[in-house]
Tab-separated table of C-alpha atoms in Angstrom:
chain	number	residue	atom	x	y	z
A	1349	UNK	CA	0.000	0.000	0.000
A	1350	UNK	CA	1.199	3.538	-0.828
A	1351	UNK	CA	0.934	6.706	1.152
A	1352	UNK	CA	2.654	8.237	4.114
A	1353	UNK	CA	2.369	6.293	7.377
A	1354	UNK	CA	0.093	8.060	9.831
A	1355	UNK	CA	1.693	9.917	12.700
A	1356	UNK	CA	5.097	10.497	11.116
A	1357	UNK	CA	6.397	14.088	11.155
A	1358	UNK	CA	6.515	15.840	7.776
A	1359	UNK	CA	10.117	16.707	6.817
A	1360	UNK	CA	10.783	20.468	6.633
A	1361	UNK	CA	11.850	20.143	2.986
A	1362	UNK	CA	8.479	18.631	2.058
A	1363	UNK	CA	6.640	21.281	4.071
A	1364	UNK	CA	8.466	23.966	2.098
A	1365	UNK	CA	7.786	22.330	-1.264
A	1366	UNK	CA	4.085	21.892	-0.482
A	1367	UNK	CA	3.787	25.551	0.509
A	1368	UNK	CA	5.673	26.817	-2.551
A	1369	UNK	CA	3.466	24.719	-4.811
A	1370	UNK	CA	0.407	26.164	-3.117
A	1371	UNK	CA	1.692	29.726	-3.716
A	1372	UNK	CA	2.632	28.981	-7.316
A	1373	UNK	CA	-0.569	27.240	-8.392
A	1374	UNK	CA	-3.269	28.632	-6.153
A	1375	UNK	CA	-4.680	25.087	-5.993
A	1376	UNK	CA	-7.060	24.210	-3.214
A	1377	UNK	CA	-5.282	22.651	-0.285
A	1378	UNK	CA	-7.277	19.416	-0.754
A	1379	UNK	CA	-5.748	19.040	-4.238
A	1380	UNK	CA	-2.342	19.700	-2.728
A	1381	UNK	CA	-2.922	16.973	-0.156
A	1382	UNK	CA	-3.858	14.461	-2.857
A	1383	UNK	CA	-0.785	15.414	-4.880
A	1384	UNK	CA	1.609	15.002	-1.937
A	1385	UNK	CA	-0.302	12.198	-0.212
A	1386	UNK	CA	-1.022	14.387	2.825
A	1387	UNK	CA	-4.212	15.130	4.693
A	1388	UNK	CA	-5.892	18.510	4.330
A	1389	UNK	CA	-5.140	19.473	7.968
A	1390	UNK	CA	-1.485	18.570	7.390
A	1391	UNK	CA	-1.292	20.761	4.279
A	1392	UNK	CA	-2.984	23.633	6.122
A	1393	UNK	CA	-0.522	23.312	9.001
A	1394	UNK	CA	2.433	23.239	6.593
A	1395	UNK	CA	1.247	26.394	4.829
A	1396	UNK	CA	0.782	28.266	8.108
A	1397	UNK	CA	4.108	27.123	9.544
A	1398	UNK	CA	6.214	27.793	6.457
A	1399	UNK	CA	4.459	31.105	5.709
A	1400	UNK	CA	5.146	32.371	9.222
A	1401	UNK	CA	8.790	31.317	8.913
A	1402	UNK	CA	9.217	33.136	5.586
A	1403	UNK	CA	7.606	36.278	7.003
A	1404	UNK	CA	10.351	36.436	9.615
A	1405	UNK	CA	12.704	37.313	6.749
A	1406	UNK	CA	10.776	40.468	5.827
A	1407	UNK	CA	13.253	42.882	7.424
A	1408	UNK	CA	16.088	41.241	5.501
A	1409	UNK	CA	14.452	41.284	2.075
A	1410	UNK	CA	11.935	44.155	2.003
A	1411	UNK	CA	13.991	47.211	2.853
A	1412	UNK	CA	13.471	50.847	1.912
A	1413	UNK	CA	16.780	52.534	1.073
A	1414	UNK	CA	18.358	54.609	3.825
A	1415	UNK	CA	19.107	58.319	3.268
A	1416	UNK	CA	22.742	57.328	2.789
A	1417	UNK	CA	21.736	54.984	-0.052
A	1418	UNK	CA	19.317	57.225	-1.889
A	1419	UNK	CA	21.888	58.793	-4.232
A	1420	UNK	CA	22.597	55.401	-5.830
A	1421	UNK	CA	18.860	54.668	-5.989
A	1422	UNK	CA	18.218	58.002	-7.747
A	1423	UNK	CA	20.936	57.279	-10.294
A	1424	UNK	CA	19.491	53.850	-11.079
A	1425	UNK	CA	15.980	55.265	-11.534
A	1426	UNK	CA	17.308	58.082	-13.753
A	1427	UNK	CA	18.633	55.445	-16.153
A	1428	UNK	CA	15.063	54.290	-16.843
A	1429	UNK	CA	13.626	57.481	-18.351
A	1430	UNK	CA	15.778	60.402	-17.138
A	1431	UNK	CA	13.497	61.190	-14.194
A	1432	UNK	CA	15.684	62.770	-11.479
A	1433	UNK	CA	15.393	62.302	-7.723
A	1434	UNK	CA	13.247	59.154	-7.646
A	1435	UNK	CA	13.687	56.778	-4.690
A	1436	UNK	CA	10.663	54.548	-5.302
A	1437	UNK	CA	7.426	53.987	-7.224
A	1438	UNK	CA	4.237	53.449	-5.232
A	1439	UNK	CA	0.865	51.960	-6.107
A	1440	UNK	CA	-1.835	49.669	-4.787
A	1441	UNK	CA	-3.141	46.304	-5.924
A	1442	UNK	CA	-6.159	44.263	-4.856
A	1443	UNK	CA	-5.496	40.683	-3.778
A	1444	UNK	CA	-8.757	38.666	-3.797
A	1445	UNK	CA	-9.882	36.797	-0.695
A	1446	UNK	CA	-13.071	35.034	0.348
A	1447	UNK	CA	-15.397	36.924	2.653
A	1448	UNK	CA	-13.748	37.085	6.074
A	1449	UNK	CA	-17.159	36.989	7.729
A	1450	UNK	CA	-18.228	39.008	10.739
A	1451	UNK	CA	-19.685	42.494	11.038
A	1452	UNK	CA	-16.828	44.126	9.109
A	1453	UNK	CA	-16.875	41.755	6.137
A	1454	UNK	CA	-18.263	44.344	3.709
A	1455	UNK	CA	-15.286	46.600	4.386
A	1456	UNK	CA	-13.244	44.081	2.415
A	1457	UNK	CA	-15.428	44.416	-0.692
A	1458	UNK	CA	-13.542	46.597	-3.170
A	1459	UNK	CA	-15.156	48.939	-5.678
A	1460	UNK	CA	-14.981	46.175	-8.321
A	1461	UNK	CA	-17.343	44.098	-6.213
A	1462	UNK	CA	-15.127	41.323	-4.840
A	1463	UNK	CA	-13.561	40.843	-1.417
A	1464	UNK	CA	-9.917	41.823	-1.291
A	1465	UNK	CA	-6.932	43.121	0.589
A	1466	UNK	CA	-5.764	46.473	-0.765
A	1467	UNK	CA	-1.979	46.147	-0.804
A	1468	UNK	CA	0.350	49.136	-1.025
A	1469	UNK	CA	3.689	48.374	-2.624
A	1470	UNK	CA	6.804	50.411	-3.355
A	1471	UNK	CA	9.497	49.155	-5.720
A	1472	UNK	CA	12.966	50.166	-6.862
A	1473	UNK	CA	14.329	50.251	-10.412
A	1474	UNK	CA	15.102	46.514	-10.274
A	1475	UNK	CA	11.439	45.776	-9.416
A	1476	UNK	CA	12.286	44.713	-5.872
A	1477	UNK	CA	9.678	45.516	-3.241
A	1478	UNK	CA	11.152	48.058	-0.834
A	1479	UNK	CA	7.981	48.651	1.172
A	1480	UNK	CA	4.747	46.693	1.606
A	1481	UNK	CA	1.548	47.417	3.547
A	1482	UNK	CA	-0.874	44.473	3.783
A	1483	UNK	CA	-3.300	45.400	6.573
A	1484	UNK	CA	-6.001	47.336	4.701
A	1485	UNK	CA	-9.444	46.242	3.543
A	1486	UNK	CA	-10.398	46.293	-0.117
A	1487	UNK	CA	-12.679	49.321	0.309
A	1488	UNK	CA	-9.847	51.538	1.552
A	1489	UNK	CA	-8.512	54.155	-0.864
A	1490	UNK	CA	-4.864	53.921	-1.861
A	1491	UNK	CA	-4.172	57.542	-0.940
A	1492	UNK	CA	-5.390	56.930	2.612
A	1493	UNK	CA	-3.298	53.776	2.939
A	1494	UNK	CA	-0.199	55.739	1.969
A	1495	UNK	CA	-0.990	58.792	4.103
A	1496	UNK	CA	-1.372	56.615	7.221
A	1497	UNK	CA	1.703	54.502	6.526
A	1498	UNK	CA	4.979	54.558	8.430
A	1499	UNK	CA	6.751	55.316	5.145
A	1500	UNK	CA	4.707	58.492	4.635
A	1501	UNK	CA	5.526	59.665	8.158
A	1502	UNK	CA	9.204	58.962	7.525
A	1503	UNK	CA	9.222	60.931	4.272
A	1504	UNK	CA	7.359	63.814	5.902
A	1505	UNK	CA	10.159	63.931	8.483
A	1506	UNK	CA	12.496	65.362	5.865
A	1507	UNK	CA	15.247	62.738	6.106
A	1508	UNK	CA	15.204	62.129	2.347
A	1509	UNK	CA	16.028	64.450	-0.532
A	1510	UNK	CA	14.350	62.220	-3.125
A	1511	UNK	CA	10.694	61.413	-3.716
A	1512	UNK	CA	8.304	58.666	-4.756
A	1513	UNK	CA	6.337	58.551	-7.990
A	1514	UNK	CA	2.626	57.813	-7.805
A	1515	UNK	CA	-0.377	58.041	-10.116
A	1516	UNK	CA	-3.115	60.663	-9.913
A	1517	UNK	CA	-4.881	58.717	-7.182
A	1518	UNK	CA	-2.345	60.213	-4.771
A	1519	UNK	CA	-2.008	63.834	-3.708
A	1520	UNK	CA	1.022	65.599	-5.147
A	1521	UNK	CA	3.429	66.195	-2.272
A	1522	UNK	CA	7.025	67.311	-2.074
A	1523	UNK	CA	7.945	63.673	-1.355
A	1524	UNK	CA	5.443	62.054	-3.790
A	1525	UNK	CA	5.118	63.467	-7.290
A	1526	UNK	CA	2.177	62.700	-9.569
A	1527	UNK	CA	1.600	63.345	-13.295
A	1528	UNK	CA	0.406	66.740	-14.450
A	1529	UNK	CA	-3.289	66.287	-15.153
A	1530	UNK	CA	-3.479	68.670	-18.114
A	1531	UNK	CA	0.023	69.260	-19.525
A	1532	UNK	CA	0.163	72.513	-21.476
A	1533	UNK	CA	3.816	72.873	-22.439
A	1534	UNK	CA	6.430	70.706	-24.111
A	1535	UNK	CA	8.312	70.491	-20.813
A	1536	UNK	CA	5.207	69.280	-18.995
A	1537	UNK	CA	4.532	66.654	-21.653
A	1538	UNK	CA	8.127	65.431	-21.425
A	1539	UNK	CA	7.812	65.276	-17.637
A	1540	UNK	CA	4.622	63.216	-17.890
A	1541	UNK	CA	6.172	60.811	-20.384
A	1542	UNK	CA	9.200	60.273	-18.140
A	1543	UNK	CA	6.989	59.938	-15.059
A	1544	UNK	CA	4.710	57.343	-16.660
A	1545	UNK	CA	7.570	55.238	-18.023
A	1546	UNK	CA	9.368	55.258	-14.675
A	1547	UNK	CA	6.284	54.679	-12.531
A	1548	UNK	CA	5.283	51.772	-14.752
A	1549	UNK	CA	7.954	49.794	-12.889
A	1550	UNK	CA	5.526	49.223	-10.015
A	1551	UNK	CA	2.869	48.000	-12.472
A	1552	UNK	CA	5.410	45.569	-13.897
A	1553	UNK	CA	6.431	44.496	-10.408
A	1554	UNK	CA	2.846	43.659	-9.485
A	1555	UNK	CA	2.381	41.863	-12.799
A	1556	UNK	CA	5.451	39.659	-12.376
A	1557	UNK	CA	4.606	39.032	-8.717
A	1558	UNK	CA	1.104	37.789	-9.527
A	1559	UNK	CA	2.335	35.811	-12.521
A	1560	UNK	CA	4.906	34.007	-10.395
A	1561	UNK	CA	2.456	33.318	-7.538
A	1562	UNK	CA	-0.992	32.379	-8.855
A	1563	UNK	CA	-2.356	32.320	-5.291
A	1564	UNK	CA	-2.420	36.142	-5.479
A	1565	UNK	CA	-4.915	36.104	-8.359
A	1566	UNK	CA	-7.473	33.707	-6.865
A	1567	UNK	CA	-9.655	34.287	-3.792
A	1568	UNK	CA	-7.574	32.953	-0.916
A	1569	UNK	CA	-9.513	30.550	1.282
A	1570	UNK	CA	-7.227	30.779	4.275
A	1571	UNK	CA	-7.996	32.688	7.472
A	1572	UNK	CA	-7.592	36.446	7.073
A	1573	UNK	CA	-4.453	36.584	9.218
A	1574	UNK	CA	-2.874	33.773	7.190
A	1575	UNK	CA	-3.845	35.424	3.891
A	1576	UNK	CA	-2.010	38.596	4.915
A	1577	UNK	CA	1.061	36.571	5.796
A	1578	UNK	CA	0.896	34.743	2.450
A	1579	UNK	CA	0.932	38.103	0.641
A	1580	UNK	CA	4.015	39.143	2.603
A	1581	UNK	CA	5.718	35.782	2.068
A	1582	UNK	CA	5.144	35.969	-1.685
A	1583	UNK	CA	6.679	39.470	-1.754
A	1584	UNK	CA	9.745	38.171	0.077
A	1585	UNK	CA	10.061	35.262	-2.337
A	1586	UNK	CA	9.601	37.640	-5.282
A	1587	UNK	CA	12.549	39.683	-4.038
A	1588	UNK	CA	14.650	36.560	-3.545
A	1589	UNK	CA	13.811	35.495	-7.111
A	1590	UNK	CA	14.773	38.916	-8.517
A	1591	UNK	CA	18.022	39.014	-6.538
A	1592	UNK	CA	18.902	35.571	-7.859
A	1593	UNK	CA	17.874	36.496	-11.414
A	1594	UNK	CA	15.317	33.702	-11.700
A	1595	UNK	CA	13.612	34.268	-15.064
A	1596	UNK	CA	9.895	34.451	-15.693
A	1597	UNK	CA	8.203	34.739	-19.074
A	1598	UNK	CA	6.194	37.952	-18.853
A	1599	UNK	CA	4.902	39.399	-22.161
A	1600	UNK	CA	4.110	43.105	-22.061
A	1601	UNK	CA	0.428	42.527	-22.826
A	1602	UNK	CA	0.052	40.419	-19.677
A	1603	UNK	CA	1.256	43.119	-17.322
A	1604	UNK	CA	-2.188	44.637	-17.004
A	1605	UNK	CA	-3.377	48.204	-17.638
A	1606	UNK	CA	-1.946	51.201	-15.877
A	1607	UNK	CA	-4.108	51.905	-12.838
A	1608	UNK	CA	-6.584	54.772	-13.154
A	1609	UNK	CA	-7.693	55.817	-9.696
A	1610	UNK	CA	-9.865	58.524	-8.182
A	1611	UNK	CA	-8.049	61.835	-8.344
A	1612	UNK	CA	-6.721	63.115	-5.031
A	1613	UNK	CA	-6.317	66.730	-4.005
A	1614	UNK	CA	-2.874	68.181	-4.587
A	1615	UNK	CA	-0.832	69.876	-1.885
A	1616	UNK	CA	-0.534	73.165	-3.764
A	1617	UNK	CA	1.931	74.728	-1.354
A	1618	UNK	CA	4.712	72.161	-1.604
A	1619	UNK	CA	3.982	69.315	-4.011
A	1620	UNK	CA	3.051	71.389	-7.053
A	1621	UNK	CA	5.890	73.810	-6.403
A	1622	UNK	CA	8.492	71.056	-6.341
A	1623	UNK	CA	7.007	69.400	-9.395
A	1624	UNK	CA	7.032	72.700	-11.302
A	1625	UNK	CA	10.666	73.243	-10.335
A	1626	UNK	CA	11.661	69.797	-11.610
A	1627	UNK	CA	9.766	70.314	-14.849
A	1628	UNK	CA	11.538	73.618	-15.442
A	1629	UNK	CA	15.040	72.435	-14.494
A	1630	UNK	CA	15.156	68.992	-16.074
A	1631	UNK	CA	12.674	68.866	-18.951
């Protein structure tokens, strides 16, 4: 008779492989159990255990550059489309989940009608995640998620000379520049073109991330706390894959459309002034 003898511990290597397969395929855990000759509770335990272990590596693999490192980061971003001063590209993406239940369940229903986690991500020019926020419900607006983040507070503190690039769903700030809504001059059009090409890095990052880990594109059936950890674990593994130059076939047409979000109010006093200065000096 085949199968694993009951009561034997599952080797760590097999636990890891089962979890990685679950991330990569998005298959139901029952299918995973049949494939690996493990019970559903065993697969669920493996996923929780391995996911928690991977999440402990977050500080090592998801790191925003320090002020001392930002000059090199700016130079690398400038090589993309000649946009000066960039230290990261920010955007949000909805990761589908099943209804978490309870009185607050509807808070997780996004404007597209499905339940989700609204994830804020920041990437560098190599498409590594440098910041990730996974705690918000699908109904939350991306601008609010950013404004209440630790990263926003850090940037407001004035430690950095550079800035993030975001789409028009964010308010234009001195530390987060958005496109010009109605460009009227050649310089403004050149700025917008450079901004869009550079900021598209975060769209590509999300696209590759979800392509590599199919679990991020299907409603996760795990407990809400575990789903959040899976998102974080997949971001860590994405960074490890990028650092180790693991290839993935990603045609341009599969990257998804550029996000069009609700327009946020600009900070006229500082954000627009800095943006206007950059347009005039560099474009």
